[in-house]
Amino acid sequence: MLMLQLTDGIHQIQGMEYQPVPVLHSNLPPGTKITVHGNVAYRLGVLLLKPENVKLLGGEVDALLEEYSQERVLARLLGEAENPDSVGQPGHEQIVPGPVDELGQALGPSDEDTSKRMCCTDSI
């Protein structure tokens, strides 16, 4: 399940996969363009996205690529110092996290068992 930050350039809103949306995945580059259409449920400030409501247009925003690289996001989540020089260099596109149990402890308690399932966040 992905939680997305969506914007039209003026307003920001969150969207969440209410059902699996095949065109949305955690490897989409930041700034990827999508269209949201049809009747979309909206609960507690979040659009609940279904496959029939989302069309992937593509694209990316260079300014967001560095800020939201997997390495930097994971470093922020783990409370570690970010290495701005490593982003975009070979071998530094992403950090491979340790065991899921360690990551779950770093993120804190959850309603779900983090050792079996992790929820991903993506910025679009």
mmCIF file of N, CA and C in Angstrom:
data_model
loop_
_atom_site.group_PDB
_atom_site.id
_atom_site.type_symbol
_atom_site.label_atom_id
_atom_site.label_comp_id
_atom_site.label_asym_id
_atom_site.label_seq_id
_atom_site.Cartn_x
_atom_site.Cartn_y
_atom_site.Cartn_z
ATOM 1 N N MET A 1 0.851 -1.167 0.000
ATOM 2 C CA MET A 1 0.000 0.000 0.000
ATOM 3 C C MET A 1 0.900 1.234 0.000
ATOM 4 N N LEU A 2 0.619 2.168 -0.883
ATOM 5 C CA LEU A 2 1.399 3.392 -0.977
ATOM 6 C C LEU A 2 0.572 4.583 -0.505
ATOM 7 N N MET A 3 1.239 5.498 0.183
ATOM 8 C CA MET A 3 0.658 6.785 0.543
ATOM 9 C C MET A 3 1.389 7.803 -0.316
ATOM 10 N N LEU A 4 0.654 8.625 -1.032
ATOM 11 C CA LEU A 4 1.240 9.557 -1.983
ATOM 12 C C LEU A 4 0.941 10.995 -1.590
ATOM 13 N N GLN A 5 1.880 11.888 -1.889
ATOM 14 C CA GLN A 5 1.652 13.321 -1.775
ATOM 15 C C GLN A 5 1.312 13.804 -3.176
ATOM 16 N N LEU A 6 0.119 14.306 -3.373
ATOM 17 C CA LEU A 6 -0.341 14.746 -4.683
ATOM 18 C C LEU A 6 -0.500 16.258 -4.679
ATOM 19 N N THR A 7 -0.196 16.884 -5.816
ATOM 20 C CA THR A 7 -0.369 18.326 -5.928
ATOM 21 C C THR A 7 -0.777 18.683 -7.348
ATOM 22 N N ASP A 8 -1.520 19.763 -7.471
ATOM 23 C CA ASP A 8 -1.847 20.313 -8.785
ATOM 24 C C ASP A 8 -0.983 21.545 -9.051
ATOM 25 N N GLY A 9 0.013 21.752 -8.229
ATOM 26 C CA GLY A 9 0.881 22.910 -8.333
ATOM 27 C C GLY A 9 0.502 24.007 -7.354
ATOM 28 N N ILE A 10 -0.703 23.934 -6.827
ATOM 29 C CA ILE A 10 -1.174 24.924 -5.860
ATOM 30 C C ILE A 10 -1.573 24.246 -4.556
ATOM 31 N N HIS A 11 -2.442 23.268 -4.653
ATOM 32 C CA HIS A 11 -2.947 22.559 -3.481
ATOM 33 C C HIS A 11 -2.263 21.208 -3.341
ATOM 34 N N GLN A 12 -2.084 20.772 -2.092
ATOM 35 C CA GLN A 12 -1.528 19.444 -1.829
ATOM 36 C C GLN A 12 -2.572 18.600 -1.121
ATOM 37 N N ILE A 13 -2.556 17.308 -1.426
ATOM 38 C CA ILE A 13 -3.485 16.369 -0.813
ATOM 39 C C ILE A 13 -2.797 15.010 -0.771
ATOM 40 N N GLN A 14 -3.217 14.178 0.140
ATOM 41 C CA GLN A 14 -2.664 12.831 0.208
ATOM 42 C C GLN A 14 -3.587 11.870 -0.514
ATOM 43 N N GLY A 15 -2.984 10.872 -1.122
ATOM 44 C CA GLY A 15 -3.726 9.790 -1.753
ATOM 45 C C GLY A 15 -3.159 8.474 -1.259
ATOM 46 N N MET A 16 -4.018 7.487 -1.107
ATOM 47 C CA MET A 16 -3.581 6.180 -0.626
ATOM 48 C C MET A 16 -4.212 5.103 -1.501
ATOM 49 N N GLU A 17 -3.445 4.065 -1.772
ATOM 50 C CA GLU A 17 -4.002 2.925 -2.496
ATOM 51 C C GLU A 17 -5.059 2.264 -1.616
ATOM 52 N N TYR A 18 -6.298 2.359 -2.020
ATOM 53 C CA TYR A 18 -7.390 1.702 -1.309
ATOM 54 C C TYR A 18 -7.481 0.254 -1.778
ATOM 55 N N GLN A 19 -7.166 0.067 -3.040
ATOM 56 C CA GLN A 19 -6.987 -1.249 -3.654
ATOM 57 C C GLN A 19 -5.658 -1.173 -4.389
ATOM 58 N N PRO A 20 -4.968 -2.307 -4.606
ATOM 59 C CA PRO A 20 -3.697 -2.252 -5.334
ATOM 60 C C PRO A 20 -3.876 -1.600 -6.710
ATOM 61 N N VAL A 21 -3.033 -0.611 -6.990
ATOM 62 C CA VAL A 21 -3.044 0.088 -8.274
ATOM 63 C C VAL A 21 -1.757 -0.309 -8.986
ATOM 64 N N PRO A 22 -1.837 -1.187 -9.993
ATOM 65 C CA PRO A 22 -0.630 -1.727 -10.630
ATOM 66 C C PRO A 22 0.344 -0.680 -11.170
ATOM 67 N N VAL A 23 -0.151 0.477 -11.638
ATOM 68 C CA VAL A 23 0.759 1.478 -12.203
ATOM 69 C C VAL A 23 1.517 2.254 -11.131
ATOM 70 N N LEU A 24 1.100 2.142 -9.868
ATOM 71 C CA LEU A 24 1.793 2.823 -8.771
ATOM 72 C C LEU A 24 2.684 1.830 -8.046
ATOM 73 N N HIS A 25 3.940 2.182 -7.882
ATOM 74 C CA HIS A 25 4.879 1.328 -7.159
ATOM 75 C C HIS A 25 5.939 2.207 -6.512
ATOM 76 N N SER A 26 6.703 1.637 -5.607
ATOM 77 C CA SER A 26 7.660 2.419 -4.817
ATOM 78 C C SER A 26 8.854 2.912 -5.623
ATOM 79 N N ASN A 27 9.051 2.448 -6.846
ATOM 80 C CA ASN A 27 10.192 2.892 -7.653
ATOM 81 C C ASN A 27 9.840 4.019 -8.615
ATOM 82 N N LEU A 28 8.640 4.567 -8.527
ATOM 83 C CA LEU A 28 8.299 5.715 -9.367
ATOM 84 C C LEU A 28 9.165 6.901 -8.956
ATOM 85 N N PRO A 29 9.711 7.644 -9.924
ATOM 86 C CA PRO A 29 10.522 8.806 -9.551
ATOM 87 C C PRO A 29 9.648 9.920 -8.972
ATOM 88 N N PRO A 30 10.192 10.686 -8.029
ATOM 89 C CA PRO A 30 9.443 11.822 -7.478
ATOM 90 C C PRO A 30 9.056 12.785 -8.596
ATOM 91 N N GLY A 31 7.851 13.278 -8.529
ATOM 92 C CA GLY A 31 7.368 14.195 -9.553
ATOM 93 C C GLY A 31 6.648 13.508 -10.691
ATOM 94 N N THR A 32 6.482 12.193 -10.621
ATOM 95 C CA THR A 32 5.743 11.467 -11.647
ATOM 96 C C THR A 32 4.328 12.033 -11.741
ATOM 97 N N LYS A 33 3.858 12.220 -12.954
ATOM 98 C CA LYS A 33 2.528 12.792 -13.161
ATOM 99 C C LYS A 33 1.492 11.676 -13.289
ATOM 100 N N ILE A 34 0.360 11.872 -12.605
ATOM 101 C CA ILE A 34 -0.778 10.971 -12.740
ATOM 102 C C ILE A 34 -2.030 11.817 -12.902
ATOM 103 N N THR A 35 -3.070 11.209 -13.435
ATOM 104 C CA THR A 35 -4.379 11.847 -13.397
ATOM 105 C C THR A 35 -5.275 10.999 -12.510
ATOM 106 N N VAL A 36 -6.099 11.668 -11.742
ATOM 107 C CA VAL A 36 -7.077 11.009 -10.885
ATOM 108 C C VAL A 36 -8.439 11.408 -11.441
ATOM 109 N N HIS A 37 -9.256 10.422 -11.778
ATOM 110 C CA HIS A 37 -10.535 10.712 -12.424
ATOM 111 C C HIS A 37 -11.627 9.792 -11.892
ATOM 112 N N GLY A 38 -12.856 10.171 -12.173
ATOM 113 C CA GLY A 38 -13.992 9.366 -11.735
ATOM 114 C C GLY A 38 -14.384 9.685 -10.303
ATOM 115 N N ASN A 39 -15.249 8.865 -9.758
ATOM 116 C CA ASN A 39 -15.684 9.015 -8.373
ATOM 117 C C ASN A 39 -14.639 8.400 -7.457
ATOM 118 N N VAL A 40 -14.015 9.240 -6.641
ATOM 119 C CA VAL A 40 -12.954 8.794 -5.741
ATOM 120 C C VAL A 40 -13.397 9.069 -4.306
ATOM 121 N N ALA A 41 -13.350 8.037 -3.477
ATOM 122 C CA ALA A 41 -13.696 8.211 -2.063
ATOM 123 C C ALA A 41 -12.646 9.092 -1.393
ATOM 124 N N TYR A 42 -13.079 9.904 -0.437
ATOM 125 C CA TYR A 42 -12.216 10.834 0.290
ATOM 126 C C TYR A 42 -12.554 10.710 1.772
ATOM 127 N N ARG A 43 -11.601 10.216 2.556
ATOM 128 C CA ARG A 43 -11.836 10.007 3.983
ATOM 129 C C ARG A 43 -10.674 10.582 4.787
ATOM 130 N N LEU A 44 -11.007 11.338 5.822
ATOM 131 C CA LEU A 44 -10.012 11.898 6.741
ATOM 132 C C LEU A 44 -8.884 12.611 6.002
ATOM 133 N N GLY A 45 -9.218 13.345 4.959
ATOM 134 C CA GLY A 45 -8.234 14.117 4.217
ATOM 135 C C GLY A 45 -7.393 13.316 3.245
ATOM 136 N N VAL A 46 -7.799 12.093 2.927
ATOM 137 C CA VAL A 46 -7.014 11.224 2.045
ATOM 138 C C VAL A 46 -7.902 10.702 0.917
ATOM 139 N N LEU A 47 -7.415 10.829 -0.335
ATOM 140 C CA LEU A 47 -8.096 10.210 -1.464
ATOM 141 C C LEU A 47 -7.831 8.713 -1.426
ATOM 142 N N LEU A 48 -8.862 7.905 -1.548
ATOM 143 C CA LEU A 48 -8.715 6.450 -1.541
ATOM 144 C C LEU A 48 -8.711 5.979 -2.994
ATOM 145 N N LEU A 49 -7.515 5.655 -3.492
ATOM 146 C CA LEU A 49 -7.313 5.383 -4.913
ATOM 147 C C LEU A 49 -7.556 3.923 -5.270
ATOM 148 N N LYS A 50 -8.222 3.724 -6.409
ATOM 149 C CA LYS A 50 -8.465 2.402 -6.980
ATOM 150 C C LYS A 50 -7.882 2.396 -8.394
ATOM 151 N N PRO A 51 -7.624 1.218 -8.964
ATOM 152 C CA PRO A 51 -7.032 1.159 -10.310
ATOM 153 C C PRO A 51 -7.822 1.937 -11.362
ATOM 154 N N GLU A 52 -9.142 1.921 -11.271
ATOM 155 C CA GLU A 52 -9.950 2.599 -12.289
ATOM 156 C C GLU A 52 -9.919 4.122 -12.151
ATOM 157 N N ASN A 53 -9.339 4.649 -11.071
ATOM 158 C CA ASN A 53 -9.283 6.095 -10.850
ATOM 159 C C ASN A 53 -7.929 6.719 -11.166
ATOM 160 N N VAL A 54 -6.935 5.915 -11.516
ATOM 161 C CA VAL A 54 -5.574 6.435 -11.677
ATOM 162 C C VAL A 54 -5.036 6.102 -13.066
ATOM 163 N N LYS A 55 -4.492 7.123 -13.734
ATOM 164 C CA LYS A 55 -3.802 6.917 -15.008
ATOM 165 C C LYS A 55 -2.402 7.504 -14.868
ATOM 166 N N LEU A 56 -1.383 6.715 -15.177
ATOM 167 C CA LEU A 56 0.006 7.157 -15.092
ATOM 168 C C LEU A 56 0.380 7.898 -16.365
ATOM 169 N N LEU A 57 0.876 9.127 -16.219
ATOM 170 C CA LEU A 57 1.314 9.926 -17.354
ATOM 171 C C LEU A 57 2.828 9.881 -17.518
ATOM 172 N N GLY A 58 3.558 9.681 -16.418
ATOM 173 C CA GLY A 58 5.020 9.604 -16.474
ATOM 174 C C GLY A 58 5.670 10.905 -16.049
ATOM 175 N N GLY A 59 6.960 11.038 -16.375
ATOM 176 C CA GLY A 59 7.710 12.241 -16.045
ATOM 177 C C GLY A 59 8.397 12.148 -14.699
ATOM 178 N N GLU A 60 9.179 13.167 -14.406
ATOM 179 C CA GLU A 60 9.873 13.284 -13.126
ATOM 180 C C GLU A 60 10.286 14.736 -12.951
ATOM 181 N N VAL A 61 10.646 15.102 -11.732
ATOM 182 C CA VAL A 61 11.099 16.460 -11.427
ATOM 183 C C VAL A 61 12.511 16.348 -10.868
ATOM 184 N N ASP A 62 13.491 16.870 -11.615
ATOM 185 C CA ASP A 62 14.897 16.738 -11.223
ATOM 186 C C ASP A 62 15.174 17.261 -9.821
ATOM 187 N N ALA A 63 14.548 18.369 -9.451
ATOM 188 C CA ALA A 63 14.798 18.953 -8.129
ATOM 189 C C ALA A 63 14.373 18.013 -7.007
ATOM 190 N N LEU A 64 13.403 17.149 -7.267
ATOM 191 C CA LEU A 64 12.924 16.226 -6.238
ATOM 192 C C LEU A 64 13.704 14.917 -6.211
ATOM 193 N N LEU A 65 14.385 14.577 -7.306
ATOM 194 C CA LEU A 65 15.096 13.302 -7.376
ATOM 195 C C LEU A 65 16.124 13.163 -6.267
ATOM 196 N N GLU A 66 16.905 14.216 -6.036
ATOM 197 C CA GLU A 66 17.944 14.161 -5.009
ATOM 198 C C GLU A 66 17.333 14.175 -3.609
ATOM 199 N N GLU A 67 16.392 15.079 -3.386
ATOM 200 C CA GLU A 67 15.798 15.218 -2.053
ATOM 201 C C GLU A 67 15.076 13.951 -1.605
ATOM 202 N N TYR A 68 14.435 13.259 -2.529
ATOM 203 C CA TYR A 68 13.649 12.077 -2.180
ATOM 204 C C TYR A 68 14.290 10.779 -2.653
ATOM 205 N N SER A 69 15.613 10.764 -2.818
ATOM 206 C CA SER A 69 16.283 9.510 -3.168
ATOM 207 C C SER A 69 16.061 8.522 -2.029
ATOM 208 N N GLN A 70 16.032 7.244 -2.359
ATOM 209 C CA GLN A 70 15.785 6.229 -1.335
ATOM 210 C C GLN A 70 16.816 6.319 -0.218
ATOM 211 N N GLU A 71 18.056 6.639 -0.569
ATOM 212 C CA GLU A 71 19.114 6.730 0.437
ATOM 213 C C GLU A 71 18.817 7.838 1.445
ATOM 214 N N ARG A 72 18.427 9.004 0.958
ATOM 215 C CA ARG A 72 18.158 10.129 1.860
ATOM 216 C C ARG A 72 16.903 9.912 2.700
ATOM 217 N N VAL A 73 15.863 9.371 2.099
ATOM 218 C CA VAL A 73 14.628 9.128 2.853
ATOM 219 C C VAL A 73 14.881 8.122 3.960
ATOM 220 N N LEU A 74 15.583 7.046 3.657
ATOM 221 C CA LEU A 74 15.871 6.031 4.666
ATOM 222 C C LEU A 74 16.764 6.604 5.767
ATOM 223 N N ALA A 75 17.764 7.407 5.398
ATOM 224 C CA ALA A 75 18.633 8.023 6.404
ATOM 225 C C ALA A 75 17.815 8.910 7.344
ATOM 226 N N ARG A 76 16.862 9.679 6.790
ATOM 227 C CA ARG A 76 16.010 10.524 7.639
ATOM 228 C C ARG A 76 15.155 9.674 8.569
ATOM 229 N N LEU A 77 14.587 8.585 8.057
ATOM 230 C CA LEU A 77 13.750 7.713 8.888
ATOM 231 C C LEU A 77 14.542 7.074 10.020
ATOM 232 N N LEU A 78 15.800 6.729 9.746
ATOM 233 C CA LEU A 78 16.638 6.079 10.747
ATOM 234 C C LEU A 78 17.367 7.077 11.635
ATOM 235 N N GLY A 79 17.218 8.378 11.349
ATOM 236 C CA GLY A 79 17.864 9.400 12.153
ATOM 237 C C GLY A 79 19.360 9.486 11.931
ATOM 238 N N GLU A 80 19.825 9.041 10.772
ATOM 239 C CA GLU A 80 21.255 9.087 10.460
ATOM 240 C C GLU A 80 21.555 10.306 9.600
ATOM 241 N N ALA A 81 22.829 10.694 9.595
ATOM 242 C CA ALA A 81 23.254 11.827 8.779
ATOM 243 C C ALA A 81 23.152 11.452 7.307
ATOM 244 N N GLU A 82 22.686 12.406 6.506
ATOM 245 C CA GLU A 82 22.592 12.188 5.068
ATOM 246 C C GLU A 82 23.925 12.534 4.431
ATOM 247 N N ASN A 83 24.275 11.829 3.368
ATOM 248 C CA ASN A 83 25.496 12.105 2.631
ATOM 249 C C ASN A 83 25.106 12.702 1.287
ATOM 250 N N PRO A 84 25.084 14.036 1.165
ATOM 251 C CA PRO A 84 24.624 14.656 -0.077
ATOM 252 C C PRO A 84 25.523 14.371 -1.270
ATOM 253 N N ASP A 85 26.795 14.026 -1.030
ATOM 254 C CA ASP A 85 27.719 13.779 -2.127
ATOM 255 C C ASP A 85 27.500 12.431 -2.793
ATOM 256 N N SER A 86 26.835 11.497 -2.118
ATOM 257 C CA SER A 86 26.704 10.157 -2.677
ATOM 258 C C SER A 86 25.512 10.010 -3.605
ATOM 259 N N VAL A 87 24.550 10.931 -3.548
ATOM 260 C CA VAL A 87 23.346 10.799 -4.358
ATOM 261 C C VAL A 87 23.698 10.919 -5.827
ATOM 262 N N GLY A 88 23.195 9.979 -6.611
ATOM 263 C CA GLY A 88 23.420 9.999 -8.042
ATOM 264 C C GLY A 88 24.720 9.369 -8.486
ATOM 265 N N GLN A 89 25.563 8.933 -7.559
ATOM 266 C CA GLN A 89 26.806 8.286 -7.938
ATOM 267 C C GLN A 89 26.585 6.785 -8.023
ATOM 268 N N PRO A 90 27.338 6.098 -8.885
ATOM 269 C CA PRO A 90 27.164 4.654 -9.021
ATOM 270 C C PRO A 90 27.280 3.954 -7.673
ATOM 271 N N GLY A 91 26.357 3.046 -7.441
ATOM 272 C CA GLY A 91 26.369 2.274 -6.205
ATOM 273 C C GLY A 91 25.705 2.966 -5.036
ATOM 274 N N HIS A 92 25.217 4.189 -5.235
ATOM 275 C CA HIS A 92 24.615 4.937 -4.130
ATOM 276 C C HIS A 92 23.184 5.364 -4.428
ATOM 277 N N GLU A 93 22.519 4.709 -5.361
ATOM 278 C CA GLU A 93 21.154 5.090 -5.682
ATOM 279 C C GLU A 93 20.189 4.726 -4.566
ATOM 280 N N GLN A 94 20.503 3.672 -3.812
ATOM 281 C CA GLN A 94 19.603 3.276 -2.742
ATOM 282 C C GLN A 94 20.364 2.574 -1.644
ATOM 283 N N ILE A 95 19.811 2.611 -0.456
ATOM 284 C CA ILE A 95 20.361 1.884 0.679
ATOM 285 C C ILE A 95 19.581 0.593 0.812
ATOM 286 N N VAL A 96 20.264 -0.488 1.045
ATOM 287 C CA VAL A 96 19.587 -1.744 1.329
ATOM 288 C C VAL A 96 19.468 -1.828 2.834
ATOM 289 N N PRO A 97 18.242 -1.758 3.372
ATOM 290 C CA PRO A 97 18.079 -1.739 4.819
ATOM 291 C C PRO A 97 18.448 -3.062 5.451
ATOM 292 N N GLY A 98 18.706 -3.003 6.772
ATOM 293 C CA GLY A 98 18.995 -4.205 7.535
ATOM 294 C C GLY A 98 17.738 -5.034 7.677
ATOM 295 N N PRO A 99 17.746 -5.974 8.596
ATOM 296 C CA PRO A 99 16.560 -6.800 8.802
ATOM 297 C C PRO A 99 15.339 -5.938 9.094
ATOM 298 N N VAL A 100 14.201 -6.405 8.652
ATOM 299 C CA VAL A 100 12.963 -5.648 8.801
ATOM 300 C C VAL A 100 12.678 -5.339 10.260
ATOM 301 N N ASP A 101 13.050 -6.234 11.185
ATOM 302 C CA ASP A 101 12.801 -5.991 12.605
ATOM 303 C C ASP A 101 13.480 -4.707 13.070
ATOM 304 N N GLU A 102 14.719 -4.468 12.621
ATOM 305 C CA GLU A 102 15.436 -3.251 13.012
ATOM 306 C C GLU A 102 14.728 -2.020 12.467
ATOM 307 N N LEU A 103 14.294 -2.075 11.208
ATOM 308 C CA LEU A 103 13.615 -0.940 10.607
ATOM 309 C C LEU A 103 12.294 -0.681 11.318
ATOM 310 N N GLY A 104 11.561 -1.735 11.649
ATOM 311 C CA GLY A 104 10.296 -1.586 12.367
ATOM 312 C C GLY A 104 10.490 -0.929 13.715
ATOM 313 N N GLN A 105 11.569 -1.274 14.427
ATOM 314 C CA GLN A 105 11.841 -0.663 15.722
ATOM 315 C C GLN A 105 12.185 0.807 15.556
ATOM 316 N N ALA A 106 12.914 1.147 14.494
ATOM 317 C CA ALA A 106 13.299 2.536 14.267
ATOM 318 C C ALA A 106 12.078 3.392 13.940
ATOM 319 N N LEU A 107 11.094 2.814 13.266
ATOM 320 C CA LEU A 107 9.914 3.567 12.879
ATOM 321 C C LEU A 107 8.889 3.657 13.991
ATOM 322 N N GLY A 108 8.950 2.760 14.972
ATOM 323 C CA GLY A 108 8.023 2.798 16.091
ATOM 324 C C GLY A 108 6.901 1.799 15.942
ATOM 325 N N PRO A 109 5.999 1.779 16.934
ATOM 326 C CA PRO A 109 4.921 0.791 16.934
ATOM 327 C C PRO A 109 3.924 1.041 15.811
ATOM 328 N N SER A 110 3.239 -0.007 15.426
ATOM 329 C CA SER A 110 2.260 0.059 14.359
ATOM 330 C C SER A 110 1.105 -0.863 14.692
ATOM 331 N N ASP A 111 0.003 -0.678 14.002
ATOM 332 C CA ASP A 111 -1.130 -1.577 14.170
ATOM 333 C C ASP A 111 -0.843 -2.940 13.555
ATOM 334 N N GLU A 112 0.098 -2.981 12.610
ATOM 335 C CA GLU A 112 0.433 -4.228 11.943
ATOM 336 C C GLU A 112 1.764 -4.737 12.456
ATOM 337 N N ASP A 113 2.001 -6.007 12.279
ATOM 338 C CA ASP A 113 3.272 -6.622 12.643
ATOM 339 C C ASP A 113 4.304 -6.219 11.596
ATOM 340 N N THR A 114 5.218 -5.289 11.935
ATOM 341 C CA THR A 114 6.176 -4.769 10.963
ATOM 342 C C THR A 114 7.186 -5.806 10.518
ATOM 343 N N SER A 115 7.331 -6.897 11.250
ATOM 344 C CA SER A 115 8.287 -7.907 10.811
ATOM 345 C C SER A 115 7.750 -8.692 9.626
ATOM 346 N N LYS A 116 6.455 -8.586 9.348
ATOM 347 C CA LYS A 116 5.869 -9.328 8.240
ATOM 348 C C LYS A 116 5.461 -8.431 7.083
ATOM 349 N N ARG A 117 5.146 -7.163 7.372
ATOM 350 C CA ARG A 117 4.656 -6.293 6.319
ATOM 351 C C ARG A 117 5.090 -4.863 6.589
ATOM 352 N N MET A 118 5.569 -4.194 5.551
ATOM 353 C CA MET A 118 5.955 -2.797 5.682
ATOM 354 C C MET A 118 5.087 -1.963 4.750
ATOM 355 N N CYS A 119 4.798 -0.774 5.150
ATOM 356 C CA CYS A 119 4.041 0.143 4.318
ATOM 357 C C CYS A 119 5.016 1.149 3.727
ATOM 358 N N CYS A 120 4.907 1.411 2.461
ATOM 359 C CA CYS A 120 5.840 2.308 1.781
ATOM 360 C C CYS A 120 5.181 3.654 1.541
ATOM 361 N N THR A 121 5.997 4.684 1.528
ATOM 362 C CA THR A 121 5.525 6.019 1.234
ATOM 363 C C THR A 121 6.248 6.520 0.011
ATOM 364 N N ASP A 122 5.528 7.143 -0.863
ATOM 365 C CA ASP A 122 6.121 7.655 -2.083
ATOM 366 C C ASP A 122 5.629 9.074 -2.276
ATOM 367 N N SER A 123 6.420 9.884 -2.856
ATOM 368 C CA SER A 123 6.015 11.245 -3.144
ATOM 369 C C SER A 123 5.817 11.392 -4.629
ATOM 370 N N ILE A 124 4.677 11.852 -4.977
ATOM 371 C CA ILE A 124 4.407 12.049 -6.400
ATOM 372 C C ILE A 124 4.019 13.485 -6.600
#
